PDB file of C-alpha atoms and ligand atoms in Angstrom:
ATOM      1  CA  MET X 386      -2.440  41.510   2.670  1.00 62.00           C
ATOM      2  CA  GLY X 387      -4.094  40.176  -0.416  1.00 85.00           C
ATOM      3  CA  LYS X 388      -6.596  37.480  -0.606  1.00 94.00           C
ATOM      4  CA  PRO X 389      -5.763  34.105   0.977  1.00 97.00           C
ATOM      5  CA  PHE X 390      -4.312  31.743  -1.579  1.00 98.00           C
ATOM      6  CA  ILE X 391      -6.132  28.431  -1.339  1.00 98.00           C
ATOM      7  CA  LEU X 392      -4.856  25.205  -2.864  1.00 98.00           C
ATOM      8  CA  VAL X 393      -7.716  23.023  -3.918  1.00 98.00           C
ATOM      9  CA  THR X 394      -7.478  19.349  -4.837  1.00 98.00           C
ATOM     10  CA  ASN X 395      -9.355  16.190  -4.644  1.00 98.00           C
ATOM     11  CA  ASP X 396      -9.019  12.444  -5.024  1.00 97.00           C
ATOM     12  CA  ASP X 397     -11.810  11.677  -7.443  1.00 96.00           C
ATOM     13  CA  GLY X 398     -10.190  13.406 -10.309  1.00 96.00           C
ATOM     14  CA  TYR X 399     -10.611  17.001 -11.822  1.00 96.00           C
ATOM     15  CA  LEU X 400     -13.927  16.274 -13.337  1.00 94.00           C
ATOM     16  CA  SER X 401     -15.745  15.555 -10.075  1.00 94.00           C
ATOM     17  CA  PRO X 402     -18.715  17.818  -9.434  1.00 93.00           C
ATOM     18  CA  GLY X 403     -17.402  18.501  -5.965  1.00 94.00           C
ATOM     19  CA  LEU X 404     -14.361  20.315  -7.225  1.00 95.00           C
ATOM     20  CA  LEU X 405     -16.466  22.773  -9.278  1.00 93.00           C
ATOM     21  CA  ALA X 406     -18.820  23.347  -6.362  1.00 95.00           C
ATOM     22  CA  LEU X 407     -15.787  24.032  -4.088  1.00 96.00           C
ATOM     23  CA  ARG X 408     -14.094  26.548  -6.458  1.00 95.00           C
ATOM     24  CA  LYS X 409     -17.267  28.604  -6.706  1.00 95.00           C
ATOM     25  CA  ALA X 410     -17.865  28.587  -3.052  1.00 97.00           C
ATOM     26  CA  LEU X 411     -14.284  29.424  -2.110  1.00 98.00           C
ATOM     27  CA  SER X 412     -13.851  32.268  -4.617  1.00 97.00           C
ATOM     28  CA  PRO X 413     -15.468  34.972  -2.415  1.00 97.00           C
ATOM     29  CA  ILE X 414     -13.082  34.281   0.533  1.00 97.00           C
ATOM     30  CA  GLY X 415      -9.846  33.669  -1.194  1.00 97.00           C
ATOM     31  CA  GLU X 416      -8.089  32.830  -4.467  1.00 97.00           C
ATOM     32  CA  PRO X 417      -8.618  29.193  -5.299  1.00 97.00           C
ATOM     33  CA  TRP X 418      -5.851  27.493  -7.234  1.00 97.00           C
ATOM     34  CA  ILE X 419      -6.771  24.004  -8.445  1.00 98.00           C
ATOM     35  CA  LEU X 420      -4.312  21.162  -8.994  1.00 98.00           C
ATOM     36  CA  ALA X 421      -6.089  17.840  -9.083  1.00 98.00           C
ATOM     37  CA  PRO X 422      -5.388  14.349 -10.361  1.00 98.00           C
ATOM     38  CA  ASP X 423      -6.352  13.557 -13.907  1.00 97.00           C
ATOM     39  CA  ARG X 424      -8.164  10.318 -12.715  1.00 96.00           C
ATOM     40  CA  ASN X 425      -9.863   8.794  -9.670  1.00 96.00           C
ATOM     41  CA  TRP X 426      -7.505   8.031  -6.852  1.00 96.00           C
ATOM     42  CA  SER X 427     -10.084   7.150  -4.211  1.00 93.00           C
ATOM     43  CA  ALA X 428      -8.716   5.054  -1.413  1.00 92.00           C
ATOM     44  CA  ALA X 429      -5.150   5.898  -2.463  1.00 93.00           C
ATOM     45  CA  SER X 430      -4.441   7.124   1.061  1.00 95.00           C
ATOM     46  CA  ARG X 431      -1.153   9.113   1.293  1.00 95.00           C
ATOM     47  CA  THR X 432       0.772   8.082  -1.809  1.00 94.00           C
ATOM     48  CA  ARG X 433       4.003   9.395  -3.177  1.00 95.00           C
ATOM     49  CA  VAL X 434       4.486   8.558  -6.809  1.00 94.00           C
ATOM     50  CA  PHE X 435       8.340   8.459  -7.193  1.00 94.00           C
ATOM     51  CA  HIS X 436       8.750   5.564  -9.524  1.00 95.00           C
ATOM     52  CA  LYS X 437       7.721   7.485 -12.695  1.00 96.00           C
ATOM     53  CA  PRO X 438       7.794  11.104 -13.788  1.00 97.00           C
ATOM     54  CA  LEU X 439       4.861  13.341 -12.863  1.00 97.00           C
ATOM     55  CA  ARG X 440       3.375  15.524 -15.534  1.00 97.00           C
ATOM     56  CA  PHE X 441       1.627  18.887 -15.095  1.00 98.00           C
ATOM     57  CA  SER X 442      -0.823  20.152 -17.579  1.00 97.00           C
ATOM     58  CA  SER X 443      -3.995  22.191 -18.057  1.00 97.00           C
ATOM     59  CA  ALA X 444      -7.598  21.060 -18.325  1.00 96.00           C
ATOM     60  CA  ARG X 445     -11.049  22.685 -18.237  1.00 95.00           C
ATOM     61  CA  LEU X 446     -13.697  22.172 -15.566  1.00 90.00           C
ATOM     62  CA  PRO X 447     -17.357  21.631 -16.799  1.00 87.00           C
ATOM     63  CA  ASP X 448     -17.865  25.379 -16.604  1.00 89.00           C
ATOM     64  CA  GLY X 449     -14.932  26.089 -18.846  1.00 92.00           C
ATOM     65  CA  GLU X 450     -12.558  27.383 -16.160  1.00 91.00           C
ATOM     66  CA  GLU X 451      -8.983  26.270 -16.594  1.00 93.00           C
ATOM     67  CA  VAL X 452      -7.482  24.037 -13.877  1.00 96.00           C
ATOM     68  CA  HIS X 453      -4.107  22.338 -13.528  1.00 98.00           C
ATOM     69  CA  VAL X 454      -3.944  18.427 -13.565  1.00 98.00           C
ATOM     70  CA  THR X 455      -1.319  15.863 -12.849  1.00 98.00           C
ATOM     71  CA  ASN X 456      -0.931  11.972 -13.232  1.00 98.00           C
ATOM     72  CA  GLY X 457       0.149  12.011  -9.617  1.00 97.00           C
ATOM     73  CA  ALA X 458      -1.782  11.112  -6.440  1.00 97.00           C
ATOM     74  CA  PRO X 459      -3.861  13.562  -4.473  1.00 97.00           C
ATOM     75  CA  SER X 460      -1.006  13.968  -1.856  1.00 97.00           C
ATOM     76  CA  ASP X 461       1.316  14.430  -4.835  1.00 97.00           C
ATOM     77  CA  CYS X 462      -0.838  17.362  -6.008  1.00 98.00           C
ATOM     78  CA  VAL X 463      -0.079  19.086  -2.647  1.00 98.00           C
ATOM     79  CA  LEU X 464       3.618  18.420  -2.759  1.00 98.00           C
ATOM     80  CA  LEU X 465       3.946  19.506  -6.390  1.00 98.00           C
ATOM     81  CA  ALA X 466       2.090  22.839  -5.533  1.00 98.00           C
ATOM     82  CA  LEU X 467       4.439  23.374  -2.495  1.00 98.00           C
ATOM     83  CA  LEU X 468       7.603  22.505  -4.413  1.00 97.00           C
ATOM     84  CA  GLY X 469       7.055  25.284  -6.846  1.00 97.00           C
ATOM     85  CA  LEU X 470       4.270  24.596  -9.341  1.00 98.00           C
ATOM     86  CA  ALA X 471       2.020  26.821  -7.446  1.00 98.00           C
ATOM     87  CA  PRO X 472       2.574  30.570  -7.872  1.00 97.00           C
ATOM     88  CA  ARG X 473       3.130  30.995  -4.146  1.00 97.00           C
ATOM     89  CA  ARG X 474       2.767  29.163  -0.835  1.00 97.00           C
ATOM     90  CA  PRO X 475      -0.853  28.348  -0.039  1.00 97.00           C
ATOM     91  CA  ASP X 476      -2.471  29.864   3.100  1.00 97.00           C
ATOM     92  CA  LEU X 477      -4.970  26.920   3.161  1.00 97.00           C
ATOM     93  CA  VAL X 478      -5.221  23.542   1.506  1.00 98.00           C
ATOM     94  CA  VAL X 479      -8.732  22.256   0.732  1.00 98.00           C
ATOM     95  CA  ALA X 480      -9.377  18.717  -0.504  1.00 98.00           C
ATOM     96  CA  GLY X 481     -12.660  17.551  -1.828  1.00 96.00           C
ATOM     97  CA  ILE X 482     -15.586  17.426  -2.058  1.00 97.00           C
ATOM     98  CA  ASN X 483     -15.124  13.684  -1.955  1.00 97.00           C
ATOM     99  CA  MET X 484     -17.821  11.536  -3.406  1.00 95.00           C
ATOM    100  CA  GLY X 485     -18.613   9.619  -0.252  1.00 94.00           C
ATOM    101  CA  ALA X 486     -18.097  10.053   3.417  1.00 96.00           C
ATOM    102  CA  ASN X 487     -14.501   9.825   5.039  1.00 97.00           C
ATOM    103  CA  ILE X 488     -15.351   8.854   8.580  1.00 98.00           C
ATOM    104  CA  GLY X 489     -14.183   6.525  11.262  1.00 98.00           C
ATOM    105  CA  HIS X 490     -11.311   4.104  10.353  1.00 96.00           C
ATOM    106  CA  ASP X 491     -11.891   5.044   6.638  1.00 95.00           C
ATOM    107  CA  VAL X 492     -10.000   8.158   7.045  1.00 97.00           C
ATOM    108  CA  THR X 493      -6.731   6.065   6.748  1.00 97.00           C
ATOM    109  CA  TYR X 494      -7.878   4.891   3.241  1.00 96.00           C
ATOM    110  CA  SER X 495      -8.873   8.239   2.059  1.00 97.00           C
ATOM    111  CA  GLY X 496      -6.975  10.153  -0.704  1.00 97.00           C
ATOM    112  CA  THR X 497      -8.948  13.191   0.231  1.00 98.00           C
ATOM    113  CA  VAL X 498      -7.862  13.150   3.802  1.00 98.00           C
ATOM    114  CA  ALA X 499      -4.348  12.227   2.636  1.00 98.00           C
ATOM    115  CA  ALA X 500      -4.059  15.395   0.583  1.00 98.00           C
ATOM    116  CA  ALA X 501      -5.112  17.538   3.562  1.00 98.00           C
ATOM    117  CA  MET X 502      -2.470  15.591   5.637  1.00 97.00           C
ATOM    118  CA  GLU X 503       0.178  16.590   3.232  1.00 97.00           C
ATOM    119  CA  GLY X 504      -0.671  20.218   3.898  1.00 97.00           C
ATOM    120  CA  ALA X 505      -0.798  19.775   7.669  1.00 97.00           C
ATOM    121  CA  SER X 506       2.636  17.904   7.319  1.00 97.00           C
ATOM    122  CA  ALA X 507       4.015  20.915   5.729  1.00 97.00           C
ATOM    123  CA  GLY X 508       2.653  23.181   8.408  1.00 96.00           C
ATOM    124  CA  ILE X 509      -0.229  24.655   6.199  1.00 97.00           C
ATOM    125  CA  PRO X 510      -3.827  24.643   7.618  1.00 96.00           C
ATOM    126  CA  ALA X 511      -5.833  22.073   5.837  1.00 98.00           C
ATOM    127  CA  ILE X 512      -9.394  20.979   5.376  1.00 98.00           C
ATOM    128  CA  ALA X 513     -10.703  17.642   3.914  1.00 98.00           C
ATOM    129  CA  VAL X 514     -14.434  17.617   2.918  1.00 98.00           C
ATOM    130  CA  SER X 515     -16.534  14.673   2.003  1.00 98.00           C
ATOM    131  CA  LEU X 516     -20.146  14.197   1.155  1.00 96.00           C
ATOM    132  CA  ASP X 517     -22.056  11.168   2.342  1.00 95.00           C
ATOM    133  CA  LEU X 518     -23.736   9.724  -0.803  1.00 89.00           C
ATOM    134  CA  GLY X 519     -25.010   6.412   0.850  1.00 79.00           C
ATOM    135  CA  PRO X 520     -24.532   3.037  -0.853  1.00 70.00           C
ATOM    136  CA  GLU X 521     -25.687   4.211  -4.294  1.00 67.00           C
ATOM    137  CA  GLY X 522     -22.949   6.762  -4.650  1.00 67.00           C
ATOM    138  CA  GLY X 523     -23.238   9.790  -6.959  1.00 65.00           C
ATOM    139  CA  ALA X 524     -20.928  11.280  -9.515  1.00 68.00           C
ATOM    140  CA  GLU X 525     -23.747  13.384 -10.825  1.00 74.00           C
ATOM    141  CA  PRO X 526     -23.878  17.072  -9.913  1.00 72.00           C
ATOM    142  CA  SER X 527     -26.457  17.464  -7.059  1.00 81.00           C
ATOM    143  CA  PRO X 528     -27.620  20.321  -4.776  1.00 84.00           C
ATOM    144  CA  ASP X 529     -25.865  18.366  -1.847  1.00 91.00           C
ATOM    145  CA  TYR X 530     -22.538  19.443  -3.325  1.00 94.00           C
ATOM    146  CA  GLU X 531     -23.618  23.133  -3.205  1.00 95.00           C
ATOM    147  CA  ILE X 532     -24.576  22.685   0.551  1.00 96.00           C
ATOM    148  CA  ALA X 533     -21.249  20.869   1.230  1.00 97.00           C
ATOM    149  CA  ALA X 534     -19.256  23.615  -0.560  1.00 97.00           C
ATOM    150  CA  ALA X 535     -21.132  26.453   1.291  1.00 97.00           C
ATOM    151  CA  ILE X 536     -20.304  24.802   4.627  1.00 98.00           C
ATOM    152  CA  THR X 537     -16.718  24.323   3.561  1.00 98.00           C
ATOM    153  CA  ALA X 538     -16.472  28.025   2.743  1.00 98.00           C
ATOM    154  CA  ARG X 539     -17.741  28.747   6.351  1.00 98.00           C
ATOM    155  CA  VAL X 540     -15.230  26.352   7.807  1.00 98.00           C
ATOM    156  CA  ALA X 541     -12.524  27.790   5.631  1.00 98.00           C
ATOM    157  CA  ARG X 542     -13.170  31.366   6.928  1.00 97.00           C
ATOM    158  CA  LEU X 543     -12.878  29.985  10.533  1.00 97.00           C
ATOM    159  CA  VAL X 544      -9.660  28.166   9.742  1.00 97.00           C
ATOM    160  CA  LEU X 545      -8.069  31.137   7.977  1.00 96.00           C
ATOM    161  CA  ALA X 546      -9.065  33.418  11.060  1.00 95.00           C
ATOM    162  CA  ARG X 547      -7.137  31.087  13.419  1.00 93.00           C
ATOM    163  CA  GLY X 548      -4.067  31.337  11.172  1.00 86.00           C
ATOM    164  CA  THR X 549      -1.084  29.243  12.065  1.00 86.00           C
ATOM    165  CA  ALA X 550      -2.816  28.037  15.242  1.00 89.00           C
ATOM    166  CA  LEU X 551      -4.275  25.282  13.049  1.00 91.00           C
ATOM    167  CA  ALA X 552      -1.189  24.665  11.011  1.00 90.00           C
ATOM    168  CA  ARG X 553      -0.506  21.119  12.248  1.00 91.00           C
ATOM    169  CA  THR X 554      -4.193  20.200  12.466  1.00 95.00           C
ATOM    170  CA  LEU X 555      -6.412  19.057   9.579  1.00 97.00           C
ATOM    171  CA  ILE X 556     -10.019  19.600   9.878  1.00 98.00           C
ATOM    172  CA  ASN X 557     -12.054  16.648   8.471  1.00 98.00           C
ATOM    173  CA  VAL X 558     -15.482  17.785   7.401  1.00 98.00           C
ATOM    174  CA  ASN X 559     -18.182  15.299   6.573  1.00 98.00           C
ATOM    175  CA  VAL X 560     -21.561  16.395   5.173  1.00 97.00           C
ATOM    176  CA  PRO X 561     -24.677  14.169   5.401  1.00 95.00           C
ATOM    177  CA  ARG X 562     -27.146  13.704   2.488  1.00 91.00           C
ATOM    178  CA  GLY X 563     -29.934  16.214   2.179  1.00 90.00           C
ATOM    179  CA  VAL X 564     -30.316  19.264   4.501  1.00 93.00           C
ATOM    180  CA  PRO X 565     -28.092  18.882   7.579  1.00 96.00           C
ATOM    181  CA  LYS X 566     -29.755  19.036  11.088  1.00 98.00           C
ATOM    182  CA  GLY X 567     -26.857  20.932  12.425  1.00 98.00           C
ATOM    183  CA  VAL X 568     -23.117  20.712  13.157  1.00 98.00           C
ATOM    184  CA  ARG X 569     -21.240  18.417  15.655  1.00 98.00           C
ATOM    185  CA  VAL X 570     -17.566  18.553  16.596  1.00 98.00           C
ATOM    186  CA  THR X 571     -16.642  14.984  16.927  1.00 98.00           C
ATOM    187  CA  ARG X 572     -13.948  12.333  17.426  1.00 98.00           C
ATOM    188  CA  LEU X 573     -13.051   9.567  15.002  1.00 97.00           C
ATOM    189  CA  GLY X 574     -15.377   6.679  15.069  1.00 97.00           C
ATOM    190  CA  GLY X 575     -14.562   2.989  14.276  1.00 96.00           C
ATOM    191  CA  LYS X 576     -14.836   0.628  11.456  1.00 94.00           C
ATOM    192  CA  ILE X 577     -17.710   1.355   9.091  1.00 93.00           C
ATOM    193  CA  TRP X 578     -17.499  -1.571   6.640  1.00 91.00           C
ATOM    194  CA  SER X 579     -18.431  -5.157   7.011  1.00 92.00           C
ATOM    195  CA  ASP X 580     -15.795  -6.536   4.660  1.00 94.00           C
ATOM    196  CA  ASP X 581     -16.477  -9.268   2.181  1.00 96.00           C
ATOM    197  CA  LEU X 582     -14.616 -11.165  -0.394  1.00 97.00           C
ATOM    198  CA  VAL X 583     -16.177 -12.207  -3.672  1.00 97.00           C
ATOM    199  CA  ARG X 584     -14.319 -14.994  -5.523  1.00 98.00           C
ATOM    200  CA  GLY X 585     -14.923 -15.924  -9.098  1.00 98.00           C
ATOM    201  CA  GLN X 586     -13.221 -16.921 -12.218  1.00 98.00           C
ATOM    202  CA  ASP X 587     -12.222 -14.561 -15.141  1.00 97.00           C
ATOM    203  CA  PRO X 588     -13.056 -15.486 -18.792  1.00 97.00           C
ATOM    204  CA  ARG X 589      -9.668 -17.019 -19.097  1.00 97.00           C
ATOM    205  CA  GLY X 590     -10.206 -19.514 -16.194  1.00 97.00           C
ATOM    206  CA  ARG X 591      -8.087 -17.625 -13.568  1.00 98.00           C
ATOM    207  CA  ASP X 592      -9.398 -17.162 -10.088  1.00 98.00           C
ATOM    208  CA  TYR X 593     -10.038 -13.522  -8.923  1.00 98.00           C
ATOM    209  CA  TYR X 594     -10.743 -12.110  -5.697  1.00 98.00           C
ATOM    210  CA  TRP X 595     -12.766  -8.765  -5.272  1.00 96.00           C
ATOM    211  CA  LEU X 596     -12.700  -6.965  -2.010  1.00 95.00           C
ATOM    212  CA  THR X 597     -16.115  -5.593  -1.269  1.00 93.00           C
ATOM    213  CA  GLY X 598     -18.477  -5.127   1.616  1.00 92.00           C
ATOM    214  CA  GLU X 599     -21.489  -3.349   3.149  1.00 90.00           C
ATOM    215  CA  MET X 600     -21.264   0.162   4.686  1.00 89.00           C
ATOM    216  CA  LEU X 601     -22.788   0.867   8.008  1.00 90.00           C
ATOM    217  CA  THR X 602     -26.152   2.790   7.388  1.00 89.00           C
ATOM    218  CA  SER X 603     -27.502   3.321  10.857  1.00 92.00           C
ATOM    219  CA  PRO X 604     -25.726   5.362  13.639  1.00 94.00           C
ATOM    220  CA  PRO X 605     -23.861   3.230  16.071  1.00 93.00           C
ATOM    221  CA  PRO X 606     -25.524   3.341  19.560  1.00 93.00           C
ATOM    222  CA  GLY X 607     -23.237   4.702  22.360  1.00 94.00           C
ATOM    223  CA  GLU X 608     -21.007   6.571  20.004  1.00 96.00           C
ATOM    224  CA  GLU X 609     -22.921   9.846  19.850  1.00 97.00           C
ATOM    225  CA  ASP X 610     -19.558  11.771  20.065  1.00 98.00           C
ATOM    226  CA  THR X 611     -18.187  10.224  16.879  1.00 98.00           C
ATOM    227  CA  ASP X 612     -18.004  11.389  13.212  1.00 98.00           C
ATOM    228  CA  VAL X 613     -19.774   8.177  12.181  1.00 98.00           C
ATOM    229  CA  TRP X 614     -22.730   8.738  14.380  1.00 98.00           C
ATOM    230  CA  ALA X 615     -23.072  12.344  13.506  1.00 98.00           C
ATOM    231  CA  VAL X 616     -23.016  11.775   9.625  1.00 97.00           C
ATOM    232  CA  LEU X 617     -25.332   8.829   9.759  1.00 96.00           C
ATOM    233  CA  SER X 618     -27.723  10.803  12.051  1.00 97.00           C
ATOM    234  CA  GLY X 619     -27.862  13.776   9.531  1.00 96.00           C
ATOM    235  CA  TYR X 620     -25.353  16.210  11.028  1.00 98.00           C
ATOM    236  CA  VAL X 621     -22.360  17.838   9.576  1.00 98.00           C
ATOM    237  CA  SER X 622     -19.350  16.239  11.304  1.00 98.00           C
ATOM    238  CA  ILE X 623     -16.195  18.409  11.988  1.00 98.00           C
ATOM    239  CA  THR X 624     -13.284  16.325  13.364  1.00 98.00           C
ATOM    240  CA  PRO X 625      -9.817  17.864  14.102  1.00 98.00           C
ATOM    241  CA  LEU X 626      -7.102  15.332  13.225  1.00 97.00           C
ATOM    242  CA  HIS X 627      -3.433  15.300  13.332  1.00 95.00           C
ATOM    243  CA  LEU X 628      -0.612  13.087  12.067  1.00 94.00           C
ATOM    244  CA  ASP X 629       0.652  11.958  15.475  1.00 95.00           C
ATOM    245  CA  LEU X 630      -0.578   8.328  15.471  1.00 94.00           C
ATOM    246  CA  THR X 631       1.088   7.603  18.920  1.00 96.00           C
ATOM    247  CA  ALA X 632      -1.219   5.586  21.272  1.00 96.00           C
ATOM    248  CA  TYR X 633      -0.626   7.979  24.278  1.00 96.00           C
ATOM    249  CA  PRO X 634      -2.549   5.689  26.877  1.00 94.00           C
ATOM    250  CA  MET X 635      -0.220   2.832  26.123  1.00 96.00           C
ATOM    251  CA  LEU X 636       3.033   4.914  26.331  1.00 95.00           C
ATOM    252  CA  ASN X 637       3.633   4.536  30.153  1.00 94.00           C
ATOM    253  CA  ASP X 638       2.343   1.092  30.220  1.00 94.00           C
ATOM    254  CA  LEU X 639       4.845  -0.112  27.633  1.00 96.00           C
ATOM    255  CA  ARG X 640       7.715   1.769  29.116  1.00 94.00           C
ATOM    256  CA  GLN X 641       8.794  -1.311  31.169  1.00 93.00           C
ATOM    257  CA  TRP X 642       9.696  -2.938  28.004  1.00 94.00           C
ATOM    258  CA  GLU X 643      12.759  -0.621  27.886  1.00 92.00           C
ATOM    259  CA  ASP X 644      14.162  -3.090  30.707  1.00 91.00           C
ATOM    260  CA  GLU X 645      12.379  -6.280  29.607  1.00 92.00           C
ATOM    261  CA  ILE X 646      13.738  -6.152  26.023  1.00 92.00           C
ATOM    262  CA  ARG X 647      17.337  -6.381  26.742  1.00 84.00           C
ATOM    263  CA  VAL X 648      19.423  -5.422  23.878  1.00 84.00           C
ATOM    264  CA  ASP X 649      22.611  -7.149  25.466  1.00 79.00           C
ATOM    265  CA  ASP X 650      20.776 -10.546  25.177  1.00 66.00           C
ATOM    266  CA  ALA X 651      20.062 -10.024  21.471  1.00 68.00           C
ATOM    267  CA  GLY X 652      21.879 -11.676  18.603  1.00 64.00           C
TER     268      GLY X 652
HETATM  269 MN1  LIG O1446     -12.806   9.787  -3.625  1.00 50.04          MN
END
């Protein structure tokens, strides 16, 4: 068997510093093949662009290395690769390193997590990796991306060693700022934004509405087992996720509805 073939993508666009760091860190353990969006798709979630043609072309990373780019969404990158644009079926999908944490309820907005979901949905082990940058953000190369990439490579080795046992599970990795205190395997936390709406008027006198908000900055007490707590406390968080959104605790409770909602009374 040759080196594992690793599909690498992201949602911040191919020029994001995290993509370059990831390719370097994954090269010793496999053959990274990059197909990334040609622009920023952050918060695009799992998107399928099917109302216009997708394009596939080449571009260069800041280090001169050639990569593949598309005008599609992050999840489209994975589909395009699986449907024949990659030279072979990936052994692993890695999405990231996202500029900003993807924890708690935010995972449902994330294009990074969505790209990994696309892999998991197709039965390929997948990792989403994100770096907490705090409220100030950070599109500049930083040593934190190297740390996050090195951690991702270690996770990738472990995922590859498990083979198909993790085929329907995606591993959501979040790396805190600075030097991590350690690693925590966590469950998903809750809402991390206090939402706000800014209203104003554009120069042509039309009202506009801008969705904004403040992100949680301190670890939520009593939620020590969550990804939100771990990242905000300085730990690397590793959360296994799957696409089954069923609320299992409610399943039995709601089963009586099968009798209460009578189809013969309807219409
Ligand atoms: Mn992003």
